[in-house]
Short mmCIF file of N, CA and C in Angstrom, two decimals:
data_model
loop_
_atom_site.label_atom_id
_atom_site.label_comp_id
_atom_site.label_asym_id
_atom_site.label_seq_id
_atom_site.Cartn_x
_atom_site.Cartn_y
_atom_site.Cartn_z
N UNK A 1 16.67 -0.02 26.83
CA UNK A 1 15.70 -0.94 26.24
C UNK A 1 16.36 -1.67 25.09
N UNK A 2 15.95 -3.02 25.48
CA UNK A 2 16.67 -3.94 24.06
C UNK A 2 15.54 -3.67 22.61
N UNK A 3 16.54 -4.47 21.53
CA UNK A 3 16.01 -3.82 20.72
C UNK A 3 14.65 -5.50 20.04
N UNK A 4 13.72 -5.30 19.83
CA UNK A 4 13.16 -6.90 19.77
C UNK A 4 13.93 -7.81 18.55
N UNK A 5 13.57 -9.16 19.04
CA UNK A 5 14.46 -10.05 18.18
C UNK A 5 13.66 -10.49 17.19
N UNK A 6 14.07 -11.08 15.71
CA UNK A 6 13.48 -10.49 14.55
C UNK A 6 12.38 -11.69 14.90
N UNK A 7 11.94 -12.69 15.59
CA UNK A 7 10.63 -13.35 16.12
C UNK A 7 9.92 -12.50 16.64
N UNK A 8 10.39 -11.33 17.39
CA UNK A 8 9.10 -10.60 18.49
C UNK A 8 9.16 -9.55 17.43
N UNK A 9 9.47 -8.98 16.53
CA UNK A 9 9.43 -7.97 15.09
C UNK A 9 8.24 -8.70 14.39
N UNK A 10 8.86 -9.56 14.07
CA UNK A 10 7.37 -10.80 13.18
C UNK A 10 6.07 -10.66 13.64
N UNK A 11 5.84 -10.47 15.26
CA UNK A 11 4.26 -10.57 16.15
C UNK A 11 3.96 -9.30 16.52
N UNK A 12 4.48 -7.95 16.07
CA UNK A 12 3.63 -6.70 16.48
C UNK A 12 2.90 -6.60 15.75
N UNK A 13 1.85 -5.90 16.35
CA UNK A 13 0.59 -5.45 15.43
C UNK A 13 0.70 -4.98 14.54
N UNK A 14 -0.51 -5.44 13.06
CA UNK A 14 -0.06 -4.17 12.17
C UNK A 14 -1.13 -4.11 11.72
N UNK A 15 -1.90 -2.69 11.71
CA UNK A 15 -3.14 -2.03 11.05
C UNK A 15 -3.32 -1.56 9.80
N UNK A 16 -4.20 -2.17 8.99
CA UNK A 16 -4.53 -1.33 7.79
C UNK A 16 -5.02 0.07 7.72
N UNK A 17 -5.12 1.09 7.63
CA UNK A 17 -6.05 2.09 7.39
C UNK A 17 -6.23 2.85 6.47
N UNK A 18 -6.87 3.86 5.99
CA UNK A 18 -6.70 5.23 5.18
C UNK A 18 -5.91 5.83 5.66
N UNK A 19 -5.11 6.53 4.63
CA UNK A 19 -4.22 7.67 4.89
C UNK A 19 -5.13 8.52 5.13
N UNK A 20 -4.27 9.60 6.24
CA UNK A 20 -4.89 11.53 6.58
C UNK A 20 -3.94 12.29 6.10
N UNK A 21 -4.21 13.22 6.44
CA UNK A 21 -3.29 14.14 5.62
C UNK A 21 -2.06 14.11 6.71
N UNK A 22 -2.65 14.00 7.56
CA UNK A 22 -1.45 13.64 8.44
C UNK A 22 -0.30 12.96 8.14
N UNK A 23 -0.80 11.77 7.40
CA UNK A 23 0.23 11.25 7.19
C UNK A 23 1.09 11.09 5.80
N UNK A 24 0.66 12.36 4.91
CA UNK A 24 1.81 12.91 4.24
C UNK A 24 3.29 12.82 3.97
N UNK A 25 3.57 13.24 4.93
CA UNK A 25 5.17 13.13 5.26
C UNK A 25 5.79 11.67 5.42
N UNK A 26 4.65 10.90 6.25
CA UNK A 26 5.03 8.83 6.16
C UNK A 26 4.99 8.53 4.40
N UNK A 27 4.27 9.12 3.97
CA UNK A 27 4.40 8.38 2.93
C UNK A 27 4.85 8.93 1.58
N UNK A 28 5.64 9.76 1.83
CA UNK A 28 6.53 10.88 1.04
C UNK A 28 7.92 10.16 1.29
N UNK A 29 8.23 10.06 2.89
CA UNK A 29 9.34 9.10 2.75
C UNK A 29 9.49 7.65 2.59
N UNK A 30 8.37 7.07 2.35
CA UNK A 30 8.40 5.35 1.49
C UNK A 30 8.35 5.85 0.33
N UNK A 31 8.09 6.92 -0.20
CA UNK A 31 8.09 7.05 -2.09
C UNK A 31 9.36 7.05 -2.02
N UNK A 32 10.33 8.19 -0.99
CA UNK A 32 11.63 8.43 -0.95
C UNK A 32 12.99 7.01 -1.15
N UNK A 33 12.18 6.28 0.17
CA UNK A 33 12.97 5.04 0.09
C UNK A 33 12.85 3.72 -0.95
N UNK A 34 11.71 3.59 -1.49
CA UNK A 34 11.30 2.94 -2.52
C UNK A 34 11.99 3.52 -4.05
N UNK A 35 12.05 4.81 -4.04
CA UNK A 35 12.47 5.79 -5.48
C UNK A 35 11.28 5.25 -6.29
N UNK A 36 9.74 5.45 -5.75
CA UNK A 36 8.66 5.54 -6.73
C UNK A 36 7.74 6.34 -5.44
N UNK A 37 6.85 6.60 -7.03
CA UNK A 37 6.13 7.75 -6.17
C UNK A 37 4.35 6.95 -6.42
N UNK A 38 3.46 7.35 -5.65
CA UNK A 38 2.30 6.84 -5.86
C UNK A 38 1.27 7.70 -6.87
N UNK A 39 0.79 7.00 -7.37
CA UNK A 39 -0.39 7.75 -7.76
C UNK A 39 -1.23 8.84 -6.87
N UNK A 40 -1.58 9.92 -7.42
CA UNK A 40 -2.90 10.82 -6.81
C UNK A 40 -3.75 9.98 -6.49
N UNK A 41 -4.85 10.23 -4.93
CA UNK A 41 -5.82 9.22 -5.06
C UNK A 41 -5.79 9.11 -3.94
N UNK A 42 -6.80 8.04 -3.18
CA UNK A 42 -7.08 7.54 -1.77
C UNK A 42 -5.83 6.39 -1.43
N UNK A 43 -4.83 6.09 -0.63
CA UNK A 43 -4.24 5.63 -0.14
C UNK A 43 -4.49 4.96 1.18
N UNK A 44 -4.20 3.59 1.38
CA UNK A 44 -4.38 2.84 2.54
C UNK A 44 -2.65 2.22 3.07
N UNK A 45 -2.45 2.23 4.12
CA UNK A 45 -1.47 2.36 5.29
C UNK A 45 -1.22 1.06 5.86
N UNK A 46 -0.19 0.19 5.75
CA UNK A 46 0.13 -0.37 6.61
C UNK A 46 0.90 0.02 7.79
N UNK A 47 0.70 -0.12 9.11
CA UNK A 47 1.48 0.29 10.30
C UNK A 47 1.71 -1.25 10.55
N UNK A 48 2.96 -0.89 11.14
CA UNK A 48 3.61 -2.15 12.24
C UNK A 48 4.14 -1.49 13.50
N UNK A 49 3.16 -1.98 14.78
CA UNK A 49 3.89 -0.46 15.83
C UNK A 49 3.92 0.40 15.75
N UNK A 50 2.75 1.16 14.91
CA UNK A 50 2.67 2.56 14.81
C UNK A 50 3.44 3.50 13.99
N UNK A 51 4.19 2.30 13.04
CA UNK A 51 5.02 3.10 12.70
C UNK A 51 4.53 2.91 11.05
N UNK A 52 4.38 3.53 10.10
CA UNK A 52 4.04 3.13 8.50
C UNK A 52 5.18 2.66 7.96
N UNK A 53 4.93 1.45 7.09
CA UNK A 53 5.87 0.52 6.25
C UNK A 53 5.59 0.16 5.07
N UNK A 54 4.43 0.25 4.90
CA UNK A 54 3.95 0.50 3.34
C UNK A 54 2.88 1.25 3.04
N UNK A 55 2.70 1.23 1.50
CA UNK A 55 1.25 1.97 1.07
C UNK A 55 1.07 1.99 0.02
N UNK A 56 -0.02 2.05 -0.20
CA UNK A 56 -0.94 1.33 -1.53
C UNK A 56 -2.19 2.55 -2.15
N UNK A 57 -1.76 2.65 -3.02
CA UNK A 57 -3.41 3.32 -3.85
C UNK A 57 -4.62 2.30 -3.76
N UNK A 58 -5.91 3.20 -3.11
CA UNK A 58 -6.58 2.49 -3.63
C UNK A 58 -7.10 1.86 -5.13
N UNK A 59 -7.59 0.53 -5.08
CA UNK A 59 -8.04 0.60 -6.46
C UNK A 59 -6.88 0.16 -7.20
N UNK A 60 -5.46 0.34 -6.79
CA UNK A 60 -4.29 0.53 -7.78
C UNK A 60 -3.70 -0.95 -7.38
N UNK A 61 -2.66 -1.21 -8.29
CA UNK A 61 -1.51 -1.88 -7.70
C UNK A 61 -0.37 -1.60 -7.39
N UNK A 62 -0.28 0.00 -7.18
CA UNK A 62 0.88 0.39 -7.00
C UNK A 62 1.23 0.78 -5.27
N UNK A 63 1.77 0.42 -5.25
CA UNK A 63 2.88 0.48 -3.90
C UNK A 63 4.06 0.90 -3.42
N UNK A 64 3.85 1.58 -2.23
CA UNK A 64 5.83 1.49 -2.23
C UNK A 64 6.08 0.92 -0.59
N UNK A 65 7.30 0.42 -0.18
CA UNK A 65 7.70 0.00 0.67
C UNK A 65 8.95 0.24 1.39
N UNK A 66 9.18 0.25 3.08
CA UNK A 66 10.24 0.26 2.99
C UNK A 66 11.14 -0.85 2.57
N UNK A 67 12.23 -0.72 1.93
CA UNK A 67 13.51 -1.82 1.34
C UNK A 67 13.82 -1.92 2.51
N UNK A 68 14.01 -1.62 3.61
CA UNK A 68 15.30 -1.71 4.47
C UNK A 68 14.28 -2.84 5.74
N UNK A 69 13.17 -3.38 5.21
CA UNK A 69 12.26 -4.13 6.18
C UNK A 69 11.51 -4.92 5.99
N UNK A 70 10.96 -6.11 6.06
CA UNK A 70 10.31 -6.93 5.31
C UNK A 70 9.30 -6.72 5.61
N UNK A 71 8.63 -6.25 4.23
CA UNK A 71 7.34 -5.65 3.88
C UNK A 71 6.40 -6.30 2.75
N UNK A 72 6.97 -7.76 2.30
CA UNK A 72 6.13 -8.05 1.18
C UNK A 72 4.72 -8.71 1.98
N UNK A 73 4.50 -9.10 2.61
CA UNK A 73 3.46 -9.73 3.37
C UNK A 73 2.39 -8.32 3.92
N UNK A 74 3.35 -7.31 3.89
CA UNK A 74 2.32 -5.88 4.58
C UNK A 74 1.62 -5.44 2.84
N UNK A 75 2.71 -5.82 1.82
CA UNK A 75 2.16 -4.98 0.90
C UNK A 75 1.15 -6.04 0.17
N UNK A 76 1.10 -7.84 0.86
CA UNK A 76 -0.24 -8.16 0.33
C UNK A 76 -1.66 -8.02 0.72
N UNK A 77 -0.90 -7.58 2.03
CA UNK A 77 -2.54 -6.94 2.74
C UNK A 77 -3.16 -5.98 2.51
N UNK A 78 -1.99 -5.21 2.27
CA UNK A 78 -2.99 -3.82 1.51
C UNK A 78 -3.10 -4.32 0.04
N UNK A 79 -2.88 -5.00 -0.89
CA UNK A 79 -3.83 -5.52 -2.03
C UNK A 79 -5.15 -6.36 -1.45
N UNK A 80 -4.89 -7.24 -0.59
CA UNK A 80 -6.39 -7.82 0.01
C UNK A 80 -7.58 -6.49 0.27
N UNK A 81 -7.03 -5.56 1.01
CA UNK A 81 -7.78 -4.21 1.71
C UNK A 81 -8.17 -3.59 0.57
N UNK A 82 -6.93 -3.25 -0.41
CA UNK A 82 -7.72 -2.78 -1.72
C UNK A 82 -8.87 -3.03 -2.32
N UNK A 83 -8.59 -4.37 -2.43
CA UNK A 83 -10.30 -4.83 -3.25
C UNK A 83 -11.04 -4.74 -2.51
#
């Protein structure tokens, strides 16, 4: 399987949601890759393909992202979702 070209990367889906506890570990390693950690608190999820790329406190403006992916457009949606 090829790998998509950064146009068909641009058009996958990407869902806002609440974090579960499930997803702990996703967002332990964006604190990891970011080198910030989030606040305690309700957290909302960007996925792209199922996969998490950012995340946001609710309420907060704090965020972390992956660096290694362009994520500033995921991390304005979860400020839109925030409020």
């Amino acid at each position: 399987m090829q790998a998509p070209s950064p146009k068909e990367a641009e058009m996958q889906p990407v869902t806002i949601r609440m974090a579960r506890p499930a997803d702990a570990p996703a967002v332990h390693a964006l604190e990891e890759l970011d080198s910030r950690r989030l606040a305690d608190g309700d957290v909302l999820l960007a996925e792209v393909g199922g996969e998490v790329r950012a995340a946001m406190t609710v309420g907060g403006s704090e965020a972390v992202a992956d660096p290694f992916r362009p994520t500033a457009d995921l991390v304005e949606l979860l400020a839109l979702a925030a409020r």
